[in-house]
GROMACS .gro file of C-alpha atoms in nm:
model
  425
    1UNK     CA    1  -6.451   3.612   5.788
    2UNK     CA    2  -6.419   3.828   6.097
    3UNK     CA    3  -6.676   3.620   6.280
    4UNK     CA    4  -6.430   3.330   6.290
    5UNK     CA    5  -6.186   3.548   6.487
    6UNK     CA    6  -6.470   3.649   6.716
    7UNK     CA    7  -6.566   3.288   6.777
    8UNK     CA    8  -6.203   3.204   6.853
    9UNK     CA    9  -6.183   3.495   7.097
   10UNK     CA   10  -6.487   3.373   7.289
   11UNK     CA   11  -6.333   3.025   7.305
   12UNK     CA   12  -6.007   3.166   7.442
   13UNK     CA   13  -6.201   3.350   7.713
   14UNK     CA   14  -6.365   3.022   7.814
   15UNK     CA   15  -6.019   2.864   7.851
   16UNK     CA   16  -5.913   3.150   8.080
   17UNK     CA   17  -6.218   3.093   8.301
   18UNK     CA   18  -6.179   2.715   8.285
   19UNK     CA   19  -5.839   2.734   8.451
   20UNK     CA   20  -5.984   2.950   8.729
   21UNK     CA   21  -6.260   2.695   8.785
   22UNK     CA   22  -6.021   2.400   8.778
   23UNK     CA   23  -5.789   2.574   9.023
   24UNK     CA   24  -6.044   2.706   9.273
   25UNK     CA   25  -6.380   2.535   9.203
   26UNK     CA   26  -6.285   2.194   9.055
   27UNK     CA   27  -6.615   2.037   9.161
   28UNK     CA   28  -6.790   2.235   8.887
   29UNK     CA   29  -6.611   2.018   8.629
   30UNK     CA   30  -6.797   1.712   8.757
   31UNK     CA   31  -7.141   1.856   8.692
   32UNK     CA   32  -7.233   1.833   9.063
   33UNK     CA   33  -7.325   2.128   9.282
   34UNK     CA   34  -7.110   2.190   9.590
   35UNK     CA   35  -7.257   2.090   9.923
   36UNK     CA   36  -7.308   2.346  10.198
   37UNK     CA   37  -6.992   2.228  10.372
   38UNK     CA   38  -6.776   2.284  10.064
   39UNK     CA   39  -6.609   2.610   9.972
   40UNK     CA   40  -6.782   2.783   9.685
   41UNK     CA   41  -7.140   2.704   9.791
   42UNK     CA   42  -7.238   3.072   9.774
   43UNK     CA   43  -7.204   3.063   9.395
   44UNK     CA   44  -7.305   2.701   9.347
   45UNK     CA   45  -7.549   2.805   9.073
   46UNK     CA   46  -7.247   2.845   8.842
   47UNK     CA   47  -7.225   2.466   8.837
   48UNK     CA   48  -7.561   2.441   8.661
   49UNK     CA   49  -7.546   2.341   8.291
   50UNK     CA   50  -7.641   2.679   8.136
   51UNK     CA   51  -7.338   2.841   8.298
   52UNK     CA   52  -7.092   2.578   8.181
   53UNK     CA   53  -7.086   2.744   7.840
   54UNK     CA   54  -6.887   3.024   8.005
   55UNK     CA   55  -6.597   2.807   8.122
   56UNK     CA   56  -6.589   2.481   7.929
   57UNK     CA   57  -6.230   2.522   7.816
   58UNK     CA   58  -6.192   2.164   7.697
   59UNK     CA   59  -6.467   2.221   7.443
   60UNK     CA   60  -6.291   2.543   7.343
   61UNK     CA   61  -5.972   2.350   7.260
   62UNK     CA   62  -6.164   2.131   7.016
   63UNK     CA   63  -6.328   2.441   6.874
   64UNK     CA   64  -5.979   2.589   6.820
   65UNK     CA   65  -5.886   2.282   6.615
   66UNK     CA   66  -6.208   2.291   6.411
   67UNK     CA   67  -6.151   2.661   6.339
   68UNK     CA   68  -5.792   2.590   6.230
   69UNK     CA   69  -5.918   2.320   5.995
   70UNK     CA   70  -6.169   2.570   5.859
   71UNK     CA   71  -5.940   2.872   5.814
   72UNK     CA   72  -5.607   2.724   5.704
   73UNK     CA   73  -5.714   2.558   5.375
   74UNK     CA   74  -5.977   2.816   5.281
   75UNK     CA   75  -5.750   3.024   5.060
   76UNK     CA   76  -5.640   2.714   4.871
   77UNK     CA   77  -5.998   2.596   4.820
   78UNK     CA   78  -6.092   2.931   4.669
   79UNK     CA   79  -5.781   2.975   4.452
   80UNK     CA   80  -5.669   2.615   4.377
   81UNK     CA   81  -5.314   2.750   4.391
   82UNK     CA   82  -5.078   2.485   4.530
   83UNK     CA   83  -4.820   2.748   4.626
   84UNK     CA   84  -5.066   2.859   4.895
   85UNK     CA   85  -5.026   2.519   5.061
   86UNK     CA   86  -4.647   2.508   5.035
   87UNK     CA   87  -4.589   2.863   5.160
   88UNK     CA   88  -4.840   2.823   5.444
   89UNK     CA   89  -4.668   2.503   5.552
   90UNK     CA   90  -4.329   2.676   5.560
   91UNK     CA   91  -4.450   2.968   5.768
   92UNK     CA   92  -4.650   2.764   6.019
   93UNK     CA   93  -4.362   2.675   6.252
   94UNK     CA   94  -4.242   3.036   6.268
   95UNK     CA   95  -4.597   3.160   6.321
   96UNK     CA   96  -4.648   2.932   6.621
   97UNK     CA   97  -4.289   2.895   6.742
   98UNK     CA   98  -4.191   3.257   6.806
   99UNK     CA   99  -4.488   3.343   7.036
  100UNK     CA  100  -4.444   3.014   7.223
  101UNK     CA  101  -4.073   3.077   7.275
  102UNK     CA  102  -4.143   3.433   7.394
  103UNK     CA  103  -4.400   3.308   7.648
  104UNK     CA  104  -4.162   3.036   7.764
  105UNK     CA  105  -3.879   3.285   7.804
  106UNK     CA  106  -4.093   3.520   8.013
  107UNK     CA  107  -4.204   3.227   8.231
  108UNK     CA  108  -3.837   3.129   8.267
  109UNK     CA  109  -3.746   3.480   8.386
  110UNK     CA  110  -4.043   3.495   8.625
  111UNK     CA  111  -3.946   3.161   8.772
  112UNK     CA  112  -3.587   3.276   8.822
  113UNK     CA  113  -3.711   3.586   9.001
  114UNK     CA  114  -3.950   3.375   9.212
  115UNK     CA  115  -4.253   3.576   9.102
  116UNK     CA  116  -4.509   3.293   9.116
  117UNK     CA  117  -4.727   3.288   9.428
  118UNK     CA  118  -4.868   2.983   9.602
  119UNK     CA  119  -5.177   3.007   9.821
  120UNK     CA  120  -5.033   2.745  10.052
  121UNK     CA  121  -5.358   2.544  10.041
  122UNK     CA  122  -5.341   2.176   9.932
  123UNK     CA  123  -5.664   2.200   9.732
  124UNK     CA  124  -5.504   2.466   9.513
  125UNK     CA  125  -5.210   2.247   9.422
  126UNK     CA  126  -5.319   2.229   9.058
  127UNK     CA  127  -5.299   2.599   8.987
  128UNK     CA  128  -5.005   2.673   9.215
  129UNK     CA  129  -4.804   2.385   9.067
  130UNK     CA  130  -4.889   2.496   8.714
  131UNK     CA  131  -4.584   2.718   8.711
  132UNK     CA  132  -4.258   2.630   8.533
  133UNK     CA  133  -3.988   2.448   8.723
  134UNK     CA  134  -3.641   2.587   8.770
  135UNK     CA  135  -3.428   2.489   8.475
  136UNK     CA  136  -3.134   2.609   8.271
  137UNK     CA  137  -3.153   2.830   7.967
  138UNK     CA  138  -3.039   2.533   7.756
  139UNK     CA  139  -3.343   2.342   7.878
  140UNK     CA  140  -3.560   2.638   7.779
  141UNK     CA  141  -3.424   2.624   7.425
  142UNK     CA  142  -3.470   2.249   7.402
  143UNK     CA  143  -3.824   2.259   7.537
  144UNK     CA  144  -3.944   2.556   7.331
  145UNK     CA  145  -3.773   2.491   6.999
  146UNK     CA  146  -3.780   2.112   6.975
  147UNK     CA  147  -3.927   1.896   7.251
  148UNK     CA  148  -4.260   2.077   7.265
  149UNK     CA  149  -4.327   2.001   6.899
  150UNK     CA  150  -4.221   1.637   6.917
  151UNK     CA  151  -4.313   1.516   7.264
  152UNK     CA  152  -4.585   1.765   7.342
  153UNK     CA  153  -4.603   1.985   7.650
  154UNK     CA  154  -4.364   2.246   7.776
  155UNK     CA  155  -4.237   2.267   8.134
  156UNK     CA  156  -4.231   2.646   8.099
  157UNK     CA  157  -4.597   2.669   8.003
  158UNK     CA  158  -4.850   2.396   8.065
  159UNK     CA  159  -5.103   2.545   7.824
  160UNK     CA  160  -4.863   2.476   7.537
  161UNK     CA  161  -4.954   2.107   7.535
  162UNK     CA  162  -5.192   2.195   7.249
  163UNK     CA  163  -4.919   2.338   7.026
  164UNK     CA  164  -4.795   2.004   6.896
  165UNK     CA  165  -5.150   1.908   6.805
  166UNK     CA  166  -5.204   2.246   6.641
  167UNK     CA  167  -4.883   2.215   6.442
  168UNK     CA  168  -4.927   1.854   6.332
  169UNK     CA  169  -5.296   1.911   6.264
  170UNK     CA  170  -5.205   2.207   6.044
  171UNK     CA  171  -4.964   1.989   5.845
  172UNK     CA  172  -5.236   1.725   5.801
  173UNK     CA  173  -5.475   1.993   5.674
  174UNK     CA  174  -5.220   2.117   5.420
  175UNK     CA  175  -5.152   1.758   5.316
  176UNK     CA  176  -5.514   1.655   5.261
  177UNK     CA  177  -5.652   1.985   5.127
  178UNK     CA  178  -5.516   1.930   4.774
  179UNK     CA  179  -5.647   1.573   4.781
  180UNK     CA  180  -6.000   1.700   4.844
  181UNK     CA  181  -6.000   1.886   4.513
  182UNK     CA  182  -5.914   1.569   4.319
  183UNK     CA  183  -6.127   1.298   4.481
  184UNK     CA  184  -6.483   1.239   4.374
  185UNK     CA  185  -6.625   1.247   4.727
  186UNK     CA  186  -6.432   1.509   4.927
  187UNK     CA  187  -6.667   1.506   5.225
  188UNK     CA  188  -6.635   1.129   5.250
  189UNK     CA  189  -6.258   1.175   5.266
  190UNK     CA  190  -6.295   1.414   5.560
  191UNK     CA  191  -6.526   1.178   5.746
  192UNK     CA  192  -6.293   0.884   5.678
  193UNK     CA  193  -5.995   1.074   5.821
  194UNK     CA  194  -6.207   1.186   6.117
  195UNK     CA  195  -6.305   0.826   6.193
  196UNK     CA  196  -5.949   0.701   6.149
  197UNK     CA  197  -5.822   0.947   6.413
  198UNK     CA  198  -6.077   0.807   6.658
  199UNK     CA  199  -6.034   0.439   6.567
  200UNK     CA  200  -5.937   0.211   6.861
  201UNK     CA  201  -5.616   0.079   6.697
  202UNK     CA  202  -5.468   0.427   6.672
  203UNK     CA  203  -5.650   0.612   6.948
  204UNK     CA  204  -5.422   0.798   7.183
  205UNK     CA  205  -5.370   1.165   7.144
  206UNK     CA  206  -5.456   1.120   6.775
  207UNK     CA  207  -5.816   1.207   6.862
  208UNK     CA  208  -5.703   1.570   6.882
  209UNK     CA  209  -5.650   1.564   6.505
  210UNK     CA  210  -6.006   1.452   6.430
  211UNK     CA  211  -6.165   1.801   6.458
  212UNK     CA  212  -5.923   1.940   6.199
  213UNK     CA  213  -6.086   1.725   5.933
  214UNK     CA  214  -6.437   1.835   6.029
  215UNK     CA  215  -6.324   2.196   6.000
  216UNK     CA  216  -6.164   2.122   5.663
  217UNK     CA  217  -6.491   1.976   5.534
  218UNK     CA  218  -6.680   2.289   5.640
  219UNK     CA  219  -6.411   2.504   5.477
  220UNK     CA  220  -6.454   2.317   5.148
  221UNK     CA  221  -6.831   2.361   5.173
  222UNK     CA  222  -6.804   2.734   5.245
  223UNK     CA  223  -6.549   2.789   4.966
  224UNK     CA  224  -6.792   2.631   4.718
  225UNK     CA  225  -7.076   2.870   4.784
  226UNK     CA  226  -7.192   2.700   5.103
  227UNK     CA  227  -7.408   2.467   4.895
  228UNK     CA  228  -7.414   2.096   4.813
  229UNK     CA  229  -7.439   1.969   4.457
  230UNK     CA  230  -7.693   1.700   4.550
  231UNK     CA  231  -8.038   1.866   4.557
  232UNK     CA  232  -8.190   1.680   4.852
  233UNK     CA  233  -7.876   1.726   5.062
  234UNK     CA  234  -7.877   2.098   4.982
  235UNK     CA  235  -8.243   2.117   5.079
  236UNK     CA  236  -8.163   1.964   5.416
  237UNK     CA  237  -7.867   2.200   5.465
  238UNK     CA  238  -8.074   2.510   5.388
  239UNK     CA  239  -8.357   2.406   5.619
  240UNK     CA  240  -8.414   2.619   5.930
  241UNK     CA  241  -8.476   2.296   6.119
  242UNK     CA  242  -8.123   2.183   6.036
  243UNK     CA  243  -7.981   2.514   6.154
  244UNK     CA  244  -8.160   2.506   6.489
  245UNK     CA  245  -8.088   2.138   6.539
  246UNK     CA  246  -7.715   2.189   6.481
  247UNK     CA  247  -7.703   2.495   6.707
  248UNK     CA  248  -7.900   2.342   6.994
  249UNK     CA  249  -7.721   2.006   6.986
  250UNK     CA  250  -7.384   2.180   6.970
  251UNK     CA  251  -7.465   2.407   7.265
  252UNK     CA  252  -7.616   2.120   7.465
  253UNK     CA  253  -7.291   1.923   7.432
  254UNK     CA  254  -7.105   2.211   7.600
  255UNK     CA  255  -7.316   2.154   7.910
  256UNK     CA  256  -7.184   1.800   7.957
  257UNK     CA  257  -6.948   1.756   8.256
  258UNK     CA  258  -6.578   1.699   8.196
  259UNK     CA  259  -6.559   1.421   8.451
  260UNK     CA  260  -6.770   1.118   8.538
  261UNK     CA  261  -6.785   1.052   8.911
  262UNK     CA  262  -6.776   0.683   9.005
  263UNK     CA  263  -6.891   0.554   9.346
  264UNK     CA  264  -6.635   0.408   9.584
  265UNK     CA  265  -6.727   0.050   9.498
  266UNK     CA  266  -6.637   0.117   9.133
  267UNK     CA  267  -6.284   0.240   9.200
  268UNK     CA  268  -6.140  -0.064   9.023
  269UNK     CA  269  -6.274   0.067   8.690
  270UNK     CA  270  -6.194   0.433   8.755
  271UNK     CA  271  -5.901   0.431   8.510
  272UNK     CA  272  -6.121   0.284   8.238
  273UNK     CA  273  -6.391   0.540   8.309
  274UNK     CA  274  -6.133   0.821   8.288
  275UNK     CA  275  -6.002   0.699   7.950
  276UNK     CA  276  -6.356   0.644   7.824
  277UNK     CA  277  -6.454   0.994   7.935
  278UNK     CA  278  -6.162   1.146   7.745
  279UNK     CA  279  -6.262   0.953   7.433
  280UNK     CA  280  -6.628   1.052   7.463
  281UNK     CA  281  -6.530   1.415   7.514
  282UNK     CA  282  -6.314   1.399   7.201
  283UNK     CA  283  -6.598   1.266   6.987
  284UNK     CA  284  -6.868   1.482   7.143
  285UNK     CA  285  -6.678   1.810   7.149
  286UNK     CA  286  -6.537   1.765   6.798
  287UNK     CA  287  -6.882   1.711   6.651
  288UNK     CA  288  -7.036   1.985   6.868
  289UNK     CA  289  -6.772   2.235   6.756
  290UNK     CA  290  -6.838   2.151   6.392
  291UNK     CA  291  -7.215   2.182   6.442
  292UNK     CA  292  -7.178   2.525   6.603
  293UNK     CA  293  -6.945   2.645   6.327
  294UNK     CA  294  -7.191   2.512   6.067
  295UNK     CA  295  -7.468   2.709   6.235
  296UNK     CA  296  -7.258   3.025   6.242
  297UNK     CA  297  -7.158   3.013   5.873
  298UNK     CA  298  -7.526   2.968   5.785
  299UNK     CA  299  -7.659   3.246   6.005
  300UNK     CA  300  -7.601   3.615   5.924
  301UNK     CA  301  -7.723   3.704   6.273
  302UNK     CA  302  -7.465   3.484   6.445
  303UNK     CA  303  -7.199   3.618   6.211
  304UNK     CA  304  -7.297   3.971   6.310
  305UNK     CA  305  -7.283   3.875   6.678
  306UNK     CA  306  -6.932   3.729   6.654
  307UNK     CA  307  -6.822   4.022   6.437
  308UNK     CA  308  -6.896   4.272   6.714
  309UNK     CA  309  -6.613   4.490   6.841
  310UNK     CA  310  -6.565   4.302   7.166
  311UNK     CA  311  -6.555   3.964   6.991
  312UNK     CA  312  -6.314   4.090   6.726
  313UNK     CA  313  -6.087   4.229   6.997
  314UNK     CA  314  -6.097   3.898   7.185
  315UNK     CA  315  -6.010   3.720   6.861
  316UNK     CA  316  -5.717   3.947   6.784
  317UNK     CA  317  -5.557   3.885   7.123
  318UNK     CA  318  -5.675   3.523   7.164
  319UNK     CA  319  -5.341   3.353   7.094
  320UNK     CA  320  -5.149   3.581   7.331
  321UNK     CA  321  -5.420   3.551   7.597
  322UNK     CA  322  -5.401   3.174   7.568
  323UNK     CA  323  -5.023   3.171   7.611
  324UNK     CA  324  -4.997   3.421   7.898
  325UNK     CA  325  -5.314   3.388   8.106
  326UNK     CA  326  -5.171   3.125   8.341
  327UNK     CA  327  -4.873   3.348   8.416
  328UNK     CA  328  -5.120   3.614   8.530
  329UNK     CA  329  -5.338   3.365   8.721
  330UNK     CA  330  -5.040   3.234   8.918
  331UNK     CA  331  -4.924   3.582   9.018
  332UNK     CA  332  -5.213   3.830   9.029
  333UNK     CA  333  -5.504   3.598   9.108
  334UNK     CA  334  -5.327   3.370   9.354
  335UNK     CA  335  -5.156   3.667   9.519
  336UNK     CA  336  -5.480   3.856   9.579
  337UNK     CA  337  -5.662   3.544   9.692
  338UNK     CA  338  -5.387   3.460   9.940
  339UNK     CA  339  -5.391   3.817  10.073
  340UNK     CA  340  -5.767   3.841  10.112
  341UNK     CA  341  -5.872   3.489  10.208
  342UNK     CA  342  -5.571   3.322  10.367
  343UNK     CA  343  -5.422   3.623  10.548
  344UNK     CA  344  -5.726   3.844  10.615
  345UNK     CA  345  -6.001   3.582  10.642
  346UNK     CA  346  -6.240   3.715  10.377
  347UNK     CA  347  -6.523   3.501  10.245
  348UNK     CA  348  -6.388   3.250   9.991
  349UNK     CA  349  -6.615   3.356   9.706
  350UNK     CA  350  -6.577   3.729   9.777
  351UNK     CA  351  -6.198   3.694   9.773
  352UNK     CA  352  -6.223   3.516   9.439
  353UNK     CA  353  -6.458   3.780   9.299
  354UNK     CA  354  -6.222   4.062   9.390
  355UNK     CA  355  -5.926   3.864   9.258
  356UNK     CA  356  -6.098   3.803   8.925
  357UNK     CA  357  -6.201   4.169   8.897
  358UNK     CA  358  -5.832   4.256   8.890
  359UNK     CA  359  -5.698   3.941   8.724
  360UNK     CA  360  -5.912   3.933   8.409
  361UNK     CA  361  -5.838   4.290   8.292
  362UNK     CA  362  -5.468   4.223   8.346
  363UNK     CA  363  -5.496   3.902   8.139
  364UNK     CA  364  -5.640   4.088   7.841
  365UNK     CA  365  -5.407   4.387   7.876
  366UNK     CA  366  -5.108   4.151   7.875
  367UNK     CA  367  -5.263   3.966   7.583
  368UNK     CA  368  -5.303   4.288   7.386
  369UNK     CA  369  -4.949   4.406   7.458
  370UNK     CA  370  -4.785   4.074   7.375
  371UNK     CA  371  -5.000   4.039   7.065
  372UNK     CA  372  -4.861   4.369   6.939
  373UNK     CA  373  -4.504   4.303   7.047
  374UNK     CA  374  -4.472   3.934   6.953
  375UNK     CA  375  -4.769   3.786   6.772
  376UNK     CA  376  -4.809   4.038   6.491
  377UNK     CA  377  -4.433   4.062   6.420
  378UNK     CA  378  -4.410   3.682   6.410
  379UNK     CA  379  -4.673   3.673   6.136
  380UNK     CA  380  -4.480   3.934   5.937
  381UNK     CA  381  -4.151   3.755   5.992
  382UNK     CA  382  -4.299   3.424   5.878
  383UNK     CA  383  -4.424   3.586   5.556
  384UNK     CA  384  -4.091   3.761   5.505
  385UNK     CA  385  -3.890   3.439   5.546
  386UNK     CA  386  -4.117   3.249   5.308
  387UNK     CA  387  -4.089   3.526   5.050
  388UNK     CA  388  -3.711   3.507   5.077
  389UNK     CA  389  -3.709   3.130   5.037
  390UNK     CA  390  -3.930   3.122   4.729
  391UNK     CA  391  -3.777   3.430   4.564
  392UNK     CA  392  -3.598   3.356   4.237
  393UNK     CA  393  -3.420   3.623   4.036
  394UNK     CA  394  -3.597   3.660   3.701
  395UNK     CA  395  -3.402   3.711   3.378
  396UNK     CA  396  -3.300   4.066   3.297
  397UNK     CA  397  -3.544   4.248   3.068
  398UNK     CA  398  -3.440   4.321   2.713
  399UNK     CA  399  -3.283   4.669   2.680
  400UNK     CA  400  -3.512   4.765   2.392
  401UNK     CA  401  -3.830   4.675   2.576
  402UNK     CA  402  -4.007   4.991   2.694
  403UNK     CA  403  -4.371   4.895   2.664
  404UNK     CA  404  -4.371   4.696   2.987
  405UNK     CA  405  -4.250   4.996   3.188
  406UNK     CA  406  -4.467   5.267   3.043
  407UNK     CA  407  -4.682   5.436   3.302
  408UNK     CA  408  -4.477   5.296   3.590
  409UNK     CA  409  -4.239   5.472   3.823
  410UNK     CA  410  -3.874   5.378   3.833
  411UNK     CA  411  -3.922   5.220   4.177
  412UNK     CA  412  -4.215   5.011   4.049
  413UNK     CA  413  -4.000   4.877   3.768
  414UNK     CA  414  -3.715   4.794   4.001
  415UNK     CA  415  -3.949   4.618   4.242
  416UNK     CA  416  -4.100   4.428   3.951
  417UNK     CA  417  -3.766   4.269   3.864
  418UNK     CA  418  -3.685   4.248   4.236
  419UNK     CA  419  -3.361   4.445   4.225
  420UNK     CA  420  -3.485   4.613   4.542
  421UNK     CA  421  -3.595   4.376   4.821
  422UNK     CA  422  -3.942   4.420   4.961
  423UNK     CA  423  -3.949   4.613   5.282
  424UNK     CA  424  -4.000   4.430   5.611
  425UNK     CA  425  -4.192   4.624   5.875
   0.00000   0.00000   0.00000
């Protein structure tokens, strides 16, 4: 399913652009166009709904969670092998923890060397304050190895606030995936869990776990031939009207603004509006992500699109790009913008355009390098550790038995009884 990686890569790119918009053009998040007196009016058209699909990073986060719910249990649904669940659960912390620690350590070093650049402009406080604070190495260990997974957030990398949700959501997927194969109505179980995560008595940051269950339901559907057993439901699923409806509604939800602006005389309810907006975004973006994924898994053309070389590349480096892009934004982008706009008086938008022309390639180059140096080895290490944990020495073969070794090399026989450990790249 290469198209899933491609879809994830596109979502990661939207997160990268979202943080640029939030740092330098925050008004675009409100769905309003800048006025002539505001900076950024020369490219105000980017605030129009069709362009929001390029930088709606909040939607992309929910899409990440739906994709995790889709991918993680898929192997179990196709094999019904419970060891898949147990081994995947064991390797999950290593898979996520090592790249996060590496990114935190690099941010720690950059902070010590005072490499982060501030534009000196109050309106850019969000992006210039998004850098890690000075702290001890002991604090780095505590934040990266423990606190981030329990409390959420990491002072050495603000983007890592999603890691606790990703980790806990993964555990919930591995917990409920076996249950789906035993209950009579597996899709009802997914919807029930989805609703429970959004229920008022438990709502908090639990709404971030809701999209995992929608992804898990789609994974179960795809693993069972992408068909429903009930004829009329299957007829609806296979309809082209259903496909276009899911795709268009899902894309339309991406156009919705992240913020709801209240007039001055409604300031007393602004906190309620903010909480309500977060809740609405959680429901809307979770469902929209599932609808788009449903459309993709039912469309060979969309699968071909997201399986293109550029999308596959973006997917392969997506995790590293997500972890490191803010480190690049707060050095390369802010440094160039400060040089061109603040010190040399260039046009605001032109300074940003030049900054992005340099910043974005650096983001993906860093993502590629760190993916090769950290991400890929962490996957191999996780598999290696799990293999070591579950390895049990089998009984020695009978001396007279020769039929089981006929046609095999001496090394194959030794590996078969595990007298020689498997190599670790």
